[in-house]
């Protein structure tokens, strides 16, 4: 890599480790390195090592700050956890404890979409359509080719995303490559006077309309329910639906179309504002909203019908869809008050911060890349 | 009745009538500035009310789980009623064919009653209620004006100013017309499960309760035949004393005394227009929905089925730009254009048929009451523009046979 191409990175090295005995690595004193780190934004690629202080936030002069907790943060298969803050995007490599914070000033006034892709994460403003790519370990850069108003949804693979093809929620979606080339057009229903489509959890969109909720999968549109989707996941959806006489029930709808009733009282889950089914489809995590308090997180075992209340409440201003199961279902990640990423043990409901306080970053939404 | 209780009636006499001779005792007194100002303000205020009405009838259910119907909140304090302002005007001749029918136009601060048999036009000013949802229900001898926030209901007797109605007619949620002119449906969620109560004009409940869906997307609307339709989780339900029955998982495009024209979509999102009668029989209607229509196609404002169930009056077009009223022959699927078009953002898409289907009444882009001749599609104003003072903006219309 040429010098000019070097990333503008402040690498803080291992956090909170005791000072290593022995001589400091050769080079400039740490203080001097921090100073130079600021200069890095001016075009000088600098890599810094070692700090025991709290992680500084990235800024225009130092757009990328890297630190390393030097330990796995989640058991199981390694994942990258992305979070969007007011002026930054954070990437936590949960398998190694490496934390990368990237400056992104254009999203302070909105809660953008956060879509992991090959080699980075896309950040998208629905209101004006601006998009940025945050390449892993590098500063954010605008992506004019993906500028479209409305939501950006994850595609079926890490090389594609869904974007609206026109203005308003009634426009069809199109599947677009990261270079802006359109792979598919005219996908979906025009969900009249309803919300924009949302991710289905497997890379396809869900549409909400007067006639129910439809999924635009690889084989076309299929209705998931005439009612409401409470939670989605890779195996299917938990829905609340009502029959010809308005008798309502909760039903597990599998991807293949089979439906099985679930012994959860509709009244227990009718206040759901966001939910996620575990990867094995056995558990569901639901945020239940009331006007009196921040939405609380409950976990329901769909087999035993056991219900567990977590110690977690959704952070104010956080996305109601910021519920992400780890790929093995051993942990549930979410954004708890006051904007910290926590890992919830689905067996106990107990939550722990994903990052220690010295490395914590306030975020409003999270996404996972396996 | 004491003098203070007497409604203030301003009878303006005949429209276009020569002024009375100064020597003659005046039959009427001209509107003062204060009254004129009130009417102007009423016109402004109703624009917001009209917008709310349109949204409540045309919006889609929320993306996430439907919310249980809220329990009744404490009843708002009654608004002190001002002295009623009633302005009567005699048209030179009865409009249309002079049939025995009263047509009402409602705003959130005035009621207009056009007696088609006599040509008399009565305007009654109401307390300004722009900030609350209102239901207007013609009843025998007057109109009930119901505050949907649970506040007091007002009775506006024909030709008189408003007065507070019996407490039993108040309730959170809309008031709907009952099966006859002596009863109305009042929403009640105080017991947890939302219900409709059939209430007489004296405020006393009569007959069984009607259960409503527990998870409702919108408040109940009239079914066109004296009962209720409500959008619940899973579709639109017909609410009667016998119980709830789903009319469609989709959208109701038009209602009438014989049934409904609905837009249904199947599991693969293929949609069609279906005529559903009150026995549950369903018949596909061609010519209403494009053959390639997919779930979610725009459903315009709710239309009206003719009393014989053979014709549907529907607005077509883009609601944000322009709508045209068309009449669809439900046997052949053929469309007939009418002269009624609405610009985007028009105050009202309210429609009502005369009981014999001879006339269709609506509101034009200038918020004036109009009559459409279904034979020709032609349009005529119910009340001439020359009437003084000008009629208020009309957001909703209704009829009452006399």
XYZ file of C-alpha atoms in Angstrom:
772
model
C 0.000 0.000 0.000
C 1.352 3.390 -0.902
C 1.781 5.922 1.838
C -0.983 8.000 0.395
C -3.360 5.084 0.667
C -2.585 4.339 4.276
C -5.627 4.511 6.523
C -5.954 7.354 8.918
C -6.047 5.199 11.967
C -5.411 5.721 15.619
C -4.668 2.267 16.937
C -4.780 2.301 20.689
C -3.646 -1.231 21.064
C -4.660 -3.268 24.087
C -6.936 -1.575 26.569
C -6.778 -1.897 30.326
C -3.829 -4.202 30.337
C -1.184 -3.621 32.959
C 1.878 -1.908 31.607
C 4.188 -4.396 30.109
C 7.488 -4.684 31.862
C 10.567 -4.024 29.938
C 11.543 -1.433 27.473
C 8.960 0.395 25.437
C 8.952 -0.495 21.804
C 11.260 1.638 19.897
C 9.862 4.836 18.572
C 8.419 8.069 19.800
C 6.917 8.600 23.238
C 3.183 7.857 23.492
C 2.246 11.479 23.941
C 4.042 12.369 20.800
C 2.316 9.585 19.007
C -1.095 10.890 20.021
C -0.194 14.223 18.618
C 0.860 12.689 15.401
C -2.317 10.667 15.447
C -4.190 13.880 15.066
C -2.062 14.750 12.135
C -2.899 11.441 10.560
C -6.172 12.854 9.380
C -4.268 15.313 7.326
C -2.993 12.541 5.188
C -0.269 10.925 7.193
C -0.969 7.264 7.866
C -0.019 6.521 11.428
C -0.535 3.440 13.535
C -0.324 3.861 17.251
C -0.118 1.251 19.915
C -0.947 0.821 23.528
C -3.088 2.913 25.776
C -4.685 2.358 29.157
C -7.008 5.331 29.025
C -10.615 5.400 27.832
C -10.937 5.187 24.102
C -11.139 8.633 22.537
C -13.969 9.221 20.142
C -13.050 9.506 16.498
C -13.292 12.911 14.935
C -12.509 14.684 11.708
C -8.814 14.699 12.422
C -8.692 11.107 13.591
C -11.543 9.386 11.804
C -10.646 5.866 12.827
C -9.743 4.810 16.338
C -8.889 1.215 17.009
C -8.484 -0.409 20.369
C -8.131 -3.995 21.407
C -9.572 -5.657 24.448
C -7.508 -8.664 23.562
C -10.118 -11.207 24.576
C -13.236 -12.730 23.080
C -16.378 -10.843 23.973
C -18.895 -13.502 23.024
C -18.680 -17.255 23.108
C -19.409 -19.157 19.948
C -18.699 -18.390 16.341
C -16.961 -15.073 15.797
C -19.158 -12.209 14.715
C -18.732 -8.550 14.014
C -21.159 -6.335 15.842
C -21.767 -2.954 14.273
C -23.350 -0.054 16.088
C -24.369 3.378 14.873
C -23.832 6.288 17.194
C -24.550 9.933 16.697
C -21.274 10.691 14.963
C -19.632 7.374 14.508
C -19.941 3.751 13.610
C -18.387 1.175 15.869
C -17.331 -2.288 14.873
C -16.718 -4.823 17.579
C -14.971 -7.983 16.533
C -16.491 -10.144 19.207
C -14.120 -13.013 18.612
C -11.003 -10.989 19.342
C -12.151 -7.968 21.284
C -10.931 -5.509 18.706
C -12.995 -2.305 18.606
C -12.935 0.075 15.675
C -14.665 3.426 15.901
C -15.134 5.387 12.706
C -16.133 9.001 12.482
C -19.345 9.661 10.568
C -20.748 13.116 11.170
C -23.642 13.108 8.739
C -26.091 11.073 10.772
C -26.372 12.876 14.076
C -29.942 13.976 13.468
C -31.354 10.655 12.291
C -31.135 6.998 13.179
C -29.703 5.578 9.983
C -29.999 2.106 8.562
C -26.973 -0.022 9.283
C -26.348 -2.797 6.790
C -23.248 -4.977 7.025
C -21.722 -5.828 3.664
C -18.594 -7.428 2.330
C -15.640 -5.648 3.850
C -17.560 -3.034 5.766
C -20.897 -1.648 6.720
C -23.253 0.673 4.876
C -24.896 3.537 6.696
C -27.950 5.011 5.048
C -30.161 7.975 5.764
C -33.742 7.280 4.786
C -34.798 10.904 4.759
C -32.463 12.223 2.086
C -31.083 8.935 0.825
C -27.418 9.604 1.492
C -25.294 6.510 2.014
C -21.809 5.931 3.328
C -19.599 2.906 3.257
C -17.481 2.335 6.305
C -14.846 -0.097 5.091
C -13.416 -2.258 7.824
C -10.712 -0.248 9.522
C -10.957 2.717 7.197
C -12.650 6.101 7.185
C -16.207 6.388 5.969
C -16.845 7.509 2.446
C -20.010 8.527 0.659
C -21.562 6.137 -1.841
C -23.516 8.243 -4.314
C -24.495 5.154 -6.278
C -26.653 4.013 -3.370
C -28.344 7.332 -2.738
C -32.060 6.578 -2.525
C -34.690 7.835 -0.164
C -36.441 5.319 2.022
C -34.942 2.427 3.887
C -31.957 0.321 2.965
C -32.472 -3.327 3.832
C -29.945 -6.154 3.951
C -29.881 -8.239 0.799
C -29.714 -11.996 0.516
C -25.928 -11.812 0.499
C -23.283 -9.377 1.680
C -22.857 -7.971 -1.811
C -26.361 -6.585 -2.261
C -28.885 -4.378 -0.521
C -32.514 -3.467 -1.067
C -33.437 0.113 -1.904
C -36.679 1.823 -2.814
C -37.086 2.408 -6.515
C -39.191 5.513 -6.042
C -40.424 7.926 -3.486
C -42.772 6.878 -0.714
C -43.538 3.544 0.863
C -45.634 2.422 -2.084
C -42.744 2.175 -4.504
C -41.341 -1.267 -5.301
C -37.945 -2.275 -4.040
C -34.890 -3.056 -6.086
C -31.940 -5.247 -5.265
C -28.736 -3.330 -5.825
C -25.072 -4.240 -5.768
C -22.615 -2.209 -3.767
C -21.600 -0.495 -6.976
C -25.152 0.633 -7.576
C -25.927 -1.837 -10.335
C -29.486 -3.072 -10.148
C -29.895 -6.813 -9.998
C -33.682 -6.985 -9.593
C -36.409 -4.421 -10.003
C -40.061 -4.112 -9.166
C -40.002 -6.301 -6.128
C -42.847 -6.294 -3.694
C -46.204 -4.810 -3.168
C -47.020 -1.207 -2.805
C -48.061 -1.219 0.776
C -50.572 1.540 0.488
C -50.550 4.059 3.292
C -48.518 1.755 5.420
C -44.959 1.712 6.596
C -41.880 1.125 4.533
C -40.817 -2.492 4.117
C -38.622 -4.000 6.794
C -36.014 -6.782 6.790
C -37.375 -10.291 7.177
C -34.245 -11.566 8.877
C -33.000 -13.568 5.896
C -32.201 -10.894 3.381
C -35.631 -10.298 1.917
C -38.189 -7.603 2.571
C -41.466 -7.783 4.425
C -44.298 -5.552 3.269
C -47.159 -4.346 5.379
C -50.424 -3.643 3.723
C -54.109 -3.648 4.369
C -54.215 -7.256 3.264
C -51.599 -8.497 5.674
C -47.862 -8.956 5.734
C -46.148 -10.278 2.624
C -42.613 -11.498 2.129
C -40.934 -10.916 -1.210
C -38.764 -14.028 -1.289
C -36.861 -15.646 -4.128
C -40.041 -17.273 -5.414
C -42.205 -14.196 -5.314
C -44.651 -12.753 -2.881
C -46.172 -14.908 -0.185
C -48.404 -13.770 2.604
C -46.949 -14.430 6.018
C -50.063 -13.462 7.928
C -53.242 -11.496 7.711
C -52.322 -10.191 11.141
C -49.113 -8.738 12.520
C -45.579 -10.056 12.675
C -44.296 -9.929 16.223
C -40.836 -11.337 15.585
C -38.801 -12.683 12.737
C -35.778 -14.887 12.424
C -34.051 -17.255 10.056
C -36.561 -20.039 10.691
C -39.745 -18.049 10.407
C -41.997 -15.584 12.160
C -44.055 -15.315 15.274
C -47.321 -13.691 14.316
C -50.476 -12.521 16.009
C -53.511 -13.123 13.847
C -57.252 -13.319 14.137
C -59.884 -15.545 12.540
C -63.247 -14.900 10.913
C -64.825 -14.133 14.286
C -61.865 -12.044 15.456
C -60.591 -14.723 17.812
C -56.874 -14.090 17.979
C -53.889 -16.317 18.631
C -50.127 -16.385 18.337
C -48.797 -18.644 15.628
C -45.334 -19.727 14.572
C -45.069 -19.538 10.789
C -42.119 -21.419 9.400
C -40.331 -20.423 6.229
C -41.808 -23.390 4.441
C -45.286 -22.201 5.243
C -46.246 -24.612 8.003
C -48.063 -22.967 10.846
C -48.317 -24.088 14.429
C -50.126 -22.402 17.278
C -48.057 -21.192 20.163
C -49.381 -21.178 23.679
C -48.754 -17.522 24.277
C -51.747 -15.455 25.168
C -52.278 -12.671 22.674
C -52.786 -10.275 25.525
C -49.282 -11.054 26.753
C -47.640 -10.055 23.507
C -50.002 -7.563 21.930
C -47.854 -4.696 23.147
C -44.866 -5.969 21.182
C -42.921 -3.237 19.464
C -40.049 -5.369 18.214
C -38.979 -8.969 18.372
C -36.541 -11.568 17.154
C -36.766 -15.336 16.912
C -33.700 -17.284 17.927
C -31.768 -19.019 15.151
C -33.256 -22.395 16.105
C -36.743 -20.926 16.280
C -37.201 -22.137 19.818
C -37.097 -18.841 21.658
C -38.410 -15.410 20.964
C -37.209 -12.110 22.362
C -39.799 -9.366 22.467
C -39.733 -5.760 23.487
C -43.048 -4.951 25.090
C -43.921 -1.300 25.071
C -46.058 0.584 27.498
C -46.541 4.261 27.770
C -45.339 4.239 31.351
C -41.827 2.915 30.881
C -39.126 2.163 28.373
C -39.918 -1.038 26.504
C -38.901 -4.084 28.512
C -37.377 -7.218 27.057
C -38.942 -10.607 27.628
C -37.819 -14.005 26.420
C -40.328 -16.738 25.736
C -39.521 -20.395 25.218
C -41.906 -21.433 22.462
C -41.664 -25.098 23.446
C -42.142 -24.925 27.188
C -44.012 -21.585 27.026
C -41.781 -20.406 29.857
C -41.498 -16.665 30.039
C -38.516 -14.801 31.347
C -38.246 -11.088 31.974
C -34.848 -9.654 31.212
C -33.217 -6.911 33.231
C -32.952 -4.922 30.006
C -34.969 -2.053 28.669
C -34.589 -0.599 25.213
C -32.574 2.591 25.214
C -34.570 5.707 24.427
C -34.168 6.532 20.774
C -32.811 3.094 19.931
C -34.245 1.098 17.077
C -36.950 -1.326 18.078
C -35.329 -3.782 15.708
C -32.023 -3.683 17.564
C -32.441 -7.256 18.773
C -29.782 -9.519 17.297
C -29.212 -13.124 18.193
C -25.703 -14.496 17.951
C -25.524 -17.152 15.244
C -25.548 -20.005 17.762
C -28.375 -18.489 19.783
C -26.254 -18.385 22.917
C -26.598 -14.638 23.312
C -28.949 -11.885 22.373
C -27.493 -8.488 21.633
C -29.455 -5.312 21.998
C -29.167 -1.629 22.819
C -29.995 -1.107 26.454
C -30.345 2.149 28.312
C -28.404 4.395 28.099
C -27.390 3.328 24.625
C -24.951 0.564 25.450
C -24.715 -2.716 23.605
C -25.472 -5.548 25.981
C -25.428 -9.295 25.609
C -28.420 -10.964 27.194
C -28.171 -14.544 28.389
C -31.367 -16.104 27.037
C -31.274 -18.719 29.786
C -31.333 -16.256 32.648
C -32.391 -12.945 31.148
C -29.342 -11.322 32.707
C -27.484 -8.818 30.604
C -23.866 -7.762 30.559
C -22.264 -4.950 28.626
C -20.540 -6.159 25.506
C -17.771 -3.643 26.083
C -16.201 -2.447 29.318
C -16.994 1.086 30.312
C -13.602 2.281 29.155
C -14.423 1.199 25.625
C -18.180 1.694 25.641
C -19.812 3.571 22.788
C -23.306 5.008 22.801
C -25.260 3.575 19.877
C -28.821 3.644 18.574
C -28.922 0.508 16.476
C -26.847 -2.575 15.958
C -26.294 -5.140 13.231
C -24.346 -8.352 13.052
C -22.086 -9.802 10.419
C -21.200 -13.423 10.900
C -88.320 28.059 28.145
C -86.736 31.245 29.415
C -85.683 33.935 27.057
C -82.006 33.171 27.662
C -82.514 29.580 26.675
C -84.197 30.423 23.449
C -82.040 29.734 20.415
C -81.021 32.724 18.445
C -82.623 32.233 15.065
C -81.656 34.393 12.174
C -84.085 33.917 9.358
C -82.623 35.484 6.255
C -85.657 34.909 4.147
C -85.503 34.166 0.473
C -82.253 34.077 -1.423
C -82.149 36.689 -4.192
C -85.297 38.214 -2.830
C -85.466 41.998 -3.202
C -84.661 43.834 -0.016
C -87.645 44.589 2.093
C -88.854 48.125 1.878
C -87.302 50.328 4.558
C -90.794 51.233 5.522
C -91.685 47.663 6.253
C -90.764 46.032 9.492
C -87.730 43.904 8.920
C -88.325 40.163 8.985
C -84.726 39.548 9.627
C -81.660 41.248 10.840
C -78.414 41.171 8.943
C -75.589 39.179 10.337
C -73.362 41.192 12.550
C -69.611 41.235 12.284
C -69.195 38.890 15.175
C -71.303 36.221 13.566
C -69.633 36.575 10.216
C -66.265 36.253 11.862
C -67.389 33.089 13.539
C -68.401 31.544 10.256
C -65.076 32.404 8.700
C -63.232 30.866 11.595
C -65.394 27.809 11.312
C -64.304 27.403 7.753
C -60.662 27.510 8.684
C -61.019 25.158 11.582
C -62.728 22.446 9.650
C -59.830 21.976 7.289
C -57.985 20.147 9.992
C -61.016 18.162 10.956
C -61.548 17.119 7.396
C -58.021 15.896 7.078
C -58.394 13.822 10.204
C -61.558 12.294 8.893
C -59.949 11.232 5.662
C -57.067 9.641 7.456
C -59.254 7.721 9.805
C -61.101 6.106 6.962
C -58.313 5.434 4.594
C -55.210 4.565 6.516
C -53.716 1.140 6.769
C -53.134 -0.865 9.907
C -49.889 -0.320 11.744
C -46.875 -2.336 10.844
C -46.491 -3.882 14.245
C -49.023 -5.522 16.456
C -52.302 -3.767 16.757
C -52.864 -2.083 20.040
C -55.675 -3.094 22.312
C -58.414 -0.552 22.316
C -57.638 1.853 25.129
C -59.890 1.986 28.085
C -61.976 5.047 28.540
C -60.119 8.049 29.841
C -61.680 10.428 32.302
C -64.448 12.339 30.674
C -63.318 15.780 29.515
C -65.055 18.744 30.981
C -68.072 19.871 29.029
C -67.592 22.964 26.961
C -69.820 25.789 27.987
C -72.390 26.190 25.313
C -72.792 29.636 23.902
C -76.169 30.848 22.901
C -77.061 28.977 19.774
C -76.785 30.712 16.459
C -79.290 29.480 13.995
C -79.502 31.030 10.579
C -82.315 30.070 8.259
C -82.525 30.839 4.581
C -85.282 30.028 2.162
C -84.197 29.036 -1.316
C -86.367 30.340 -4.161
C -87.508 26.822 -4.857
C -86.801 23.378 -3.469
C -83.668 21.808 -4.914
C -83.711 18.661 -7.033
C -87.153 17.127 -7.171
C -88.366 18.465 -3.869
C -88.338 15.048 -2.281
C -88.919 14.511 1.398
C -85.354 14.290 2.450
C -83.051 16.308 4.691
C -79.421 16.585 3.701
C -76.931 17.561 6.370
C -73.482 19.041 5.988
C -71.201 18.955 8.995
C -68.143 20.849 10.036
C -66.606 20.969 13.463
C -68.331 24.207 14.283
C -71.489 24.288 12.231
C -74.265 22.113 10.893
C -76.077 22.835 7.665
C -79.450 21.278 7.039
C -81.016 21.442 3.629
C -84.680 20.506 3.584
C -85.059 19.364 0.023
C -88.834 19.239 0.276
C -89.112 22.920 1.140
C -85.827 24.514 0.129
C -85.108 25.789 3.589
C -81.456 25.943 4.605
C -80.610 26.049 8.285
C -77.148 26.725 9.661
C -76.472 26.063 13.309
C -73.198 27.172 14.807
C -71.590 24.916 17.348
C -69.019 25.445 20.031
C -65.620 25.297 18.344
C -64.499 21.697 18.598
C -61.688 21.641 16.112
C -59.329 19.870 18.468
C -61.409 16.784 19.115
C -62.785 14.046 16.902
C -66.483 14.418 16.279
C -69.247 12.109 15.151
C -72.409 13.524 13.618
C -75.482 11.343 13.615
C -78.839 12.508 12.297
C -81.631 11.322 14.542
C -85.323 11.901 14.734
C -85.858 15.614 15.224
C -82.236 16.675 15.155
C -78.576 15.780 15.001
C -76.328 14.357 17.684
C -72.835 15.801 17.785
C -70.639 13.430 19.705
C -67.201 14.199 21.061
C -65.166 11.074 20.419
C -62.825 11.899 23.270
C -65.562 11.036 25.742
C -66.721 14.572 26.292
C -70.299 15.678 26.315
C -72.564 14.875 23.403
C -74.698 17.657 22.032
C -78.138 17.463 20.563
C -78.927 19.980 17.891
C -82.712 19.895 17.519
C -83.975 20.901 14.109
C -84.090 24.672 13.917
C -82.584 25.218 17.352
C -79.212 25.723 18.919
C -77.199 22.942 20.500
C -77.788 21.652 23.970
C -76.102 18.987 25.996
C -77.563 15.571 25.343
C -78.258 12.849 27.862
C -75.068 11.644 29.610
C -75.651 8.121 28.366
C -74.916 9.317 24.850
C -71.334 10.238 25.723
C -68.438 7.832 25.361
C -64.896 7.470 24.096
C -64.786 6.475 20.467
C -67.142 7.303 17.673
C -70.919 7.368 17.746
C -72.543 5.516 14.864
C -76.037 5.578 13.404
C -78.297 2.887 14.779
C -80.776 0.702 12.945
C -83.383 3.452 13.200
C -83.536 7.173 13.837
C -84.272 6.687 17.522
C -81.099 4.820 18.432
C -77.367 5.226 18.060
C -74.320 3.115 18.788
C -72.017 4.407 21.502
C -68.532 3.015 22.030
C -67.578 1.823 25.465
C -64.203 0.458 26.489
C -64.591 0.979 30.207
C -64.907 -2.741 30.841
C -61.658 -3.615 29.124
C -63.161 -5.269 26.085
C -64.421 -2.660 23.664
C -68.124 -2.830 22.931
C -70.831 -0.868 21.219
C -73.986 -0.052 23.152
C -77.265 0.685 21.422
C -78.601 3.761 23.140
C -81.854 5.601 22.791
C -82.026 9.324 22.441
C -82.824 9.516 26.124
C -79.400 8.049 26.861
C -80.712 4.708 28.021
C -79.043 1.568 26.756
C -81.286 -0.829 24.964
C -80.654 -4.193 23.412
C -77.542 -6.332 23.617
C -73.984 -5.124 23.534
C -71.926 -5.623 20.403
C -68.405 -6.879 20.979
C -65.646 -5.243 18.979
C -62.336 -6.792 17.992
C -59.898 -6.604 20.845
C -57.096 -5.416 18.601
C -58.399 -2.651 16.476
C -56.554 -0.686 13.913
C -59.131 2.053 13.644
C -62.298 3.114 15.265
C -65.612 1.797 14.129
C -67.337 3.245 11.104
C -70.936 2.913 9.953
C -71.594 -0.249 7.959
C -74.166 1.451 5.762
C -77.047 -0.443 7.299
C -77.317 0.640 10.908
C -74.501 -1.432 12.373
C -70.728 -1.082 12.500
C -67.634 -1.963 10.563
C -64.321 -1.993 12.320
C -60.811 -2.621 11.095
C -59.263 -5.072 13.475
C -56.148 -7.151 13.342
C -56.899 -9.450 10.427
C -59.229 -7.335 8.412
C -62.526 -5.511 8.456
C -65.211 -6.998 10.704
C -68.941 -6.491 10.669
C -70.079 -5.900 14.218
C -73.654 -6.857 15.048
C -75.441 -8.184 18.121
C -75.050 -11.679 16.672
C -71.265 -11.304 16.835
C -68.333 -10.357 14.718
C -67.824 -11.640 11.241
C -64.971 -10.817 8.929
C -66.014 -9.061 5.759
C -62.553 -9.030 4.250
C -58.922 -9.461 5.137
C -58.373 -6.510 2.864
C -60.026 -3.172 2.446
C -63.626 -2.087 2.188
C -64.030 -0.007 -0.942
C -67.710 0.809 -0.585
C -70.494 0.176 1.905
C -74.222 0.107 1.557
C -77.350 -1.405 2.995
C -76.991 -4.571 0.934
C -73.332 -5.258 1.632
C -69.849 -4.188 0.748
C -67.485 -3.971 -2.162
C -64.117 -5.102 -0.882
C -60.599 -5.508 -2.165
C -59.339 -8.970 -1.301
C -55.888 -10.332 -1.935
C -54.807 -13.939 -1.727
C -51.675 -15.470 -0.241
C -49.711 -14.806 -3.401
C -50.840 -11.173 -3.427
C -53.240 -11.411 -6.331
C -56.130 -9.080 -5.722
C -59.679 -8.696 -6.901
C -62.788 -6.759 -6.081
C -65.431 -8.818 -4.344
C -69.043 -7.950 -3.650
C -69.980 -9.310 -0.239
C -73.623 -9.309 0.688
C -74.990 -9.385 4.185
C -75.590 -13.104 4.062
C -71.925 -13.677 3.379
C -72.266 -14.474 -0.321
C -69.253 -13.308 -2.301
C -69.005 -12.489 -5.977
C -66.012 -11.274 -7.952
C -66.618 -7.980 -9.726
C -64.678 -7.249 -12.862
C -63.703 -3.829 -14.026
C -62.938 -2.417 -10.626
C -59.424 -3.664 -10.063
C -56.857 -4.095 -12.798
C -56.247 -7.773 -13.582
C -52.594 -7.501 -12.620
C -53.219 -5.642 -9.401
C -51.122 -6.802 -6.509
C -51.682 -6.574 -2.809
C -51.458 -3.063 -1.597
C -52.805 -1.346 -4.662
C -54.037 2.050 -3.741
C -57.440 2.026 -2.174
C -59.005 5.426 -2.389
C -61.524 6.950 -0.077
C -64.347 4.660 0.850
C -67.170 4.744 -1.644
C -70.864 4.066 -1.375
C -73.009 1.235 -2.684
C -76.380 2.198 -4.043
C -79.375 1.107 -1.991
C -80.201 -1.659 -4.484
C -76.614 -2.881 -4.400
C -76.241 -2.632 -8.168
C -73.937 0.379 -8.394
C -70.822 1.440 -6.550
C -69.821 5.065 -6.347
C -66.038 5.172 -6.075
C -63.371 7.818 -6.210
C -60.569 6.843 -8.553
C -57.238 8.498 -9.159
C -54.354 9.666 -7.068
C -55.596 11.109 -3.774
C -52.629 13.454 -3.635
C -53.449 14.946 -7.029
C -56.982 14.511 -8.243
C -59.863 12.134 -7.776
C -62.846 11.548 -9.981
C -66.079 10.001 -8.867
C -67.131 7.086 -11.036
C -70.161 4.843 -10.922
C -69.445 1.174 -11.422
C -72.185 -1.120 -12.665
C -71.620 -4.156 -10.486
C -73.237 -6.499 -12.979
C -71.201 -5.526 -16.007
C -68.211 -3.850 -14.422
C -68.687 -0.838 -16.656
C -67.699 2.550 -15.334
C -69.552 5.783 -15.803
C -67.729 9.024 -15.172
C -69.383 11.740 -13.199
C -68.691 15.438 -13.220
C -67.459 15.368 -9.643
C -63.715 15.693 -9.393
C -61.688 16.538 -6.339
C -58.322 18.194 -6.216
C -55.653 16.703 -3.999
C -56.192 17.518 -0.378
C -59.908 18.174 -0.777
C -61.678 18.510 2.520
C -64.107 15.646 2.113
C -64.773 12.540 0.081
C -68.041 11.909 1.879
C -70.726 10.220 -0.238
C -74.304 9.217 0.457
C -77.117 7.909 -1.725
C -80.724 8.923 -1.446
C -82.765 6.010 -0.102
C -84.254 5.280 -3.525
C -80.940 5.620 -5.354
C -82.185 8.490 -7.476
C -79.493 10.880 -6.251
C -76.003 10.637 -4.965
C -74.746 13.387 -2.687
C -71.156 14.443 -2.204
C -68.891 17.347 -1.418
C -66.955 19.120 -4.133
C -63.420 20.532 -4.002
C -64.776 23.779 -2.625
C -66.406 21.871 0.218
C -69.916 22.536 -1.099
C -72.719 20.025 -1.011
C -73.521 18.678 -4.452
C -75.964 16.230 -5.976
C -74.982 13.825 -8.729
C -77.543 12.379 -11.082
C -76.467 8.738 -11.458
C -78.225 8.490 -14.812
C -76.117 11.150 -16.445
C -73.231 11.684 -14.059
C -74.166 15.359 -14.035
C -73.528 17.543 -11.042
C -75.455 20.339 -9.405
C -74.990 22.457 -6.347
C -77.523 21.851 -3.610
C -77.389 25.411 -2.405
C -76.491 28.300 -4.732
C -73.250 30.136 -4.121
C -75.188 33.357 -3.821
C -76.526 32.479 -0.423
C -75.557 35.021 2.234
C -73.786 34.461 4.489
C -71.838 31.811 2.680
C -72.234 28.284 3.926
C -69.417 26.874 6.011
C -66.931 24.383 4.674
C -68.556 20.976 4.735
C -66.443 18.018 5.768
C -69.082 15.335 5.901
C -72.605 14.807 4.700
C -75.508 12.656 5.776
C -79.168 12.267 4.927
C -82.317 11.778 6.927
C -85.600 10.742 5.376
C -88.542 12.755 6.550
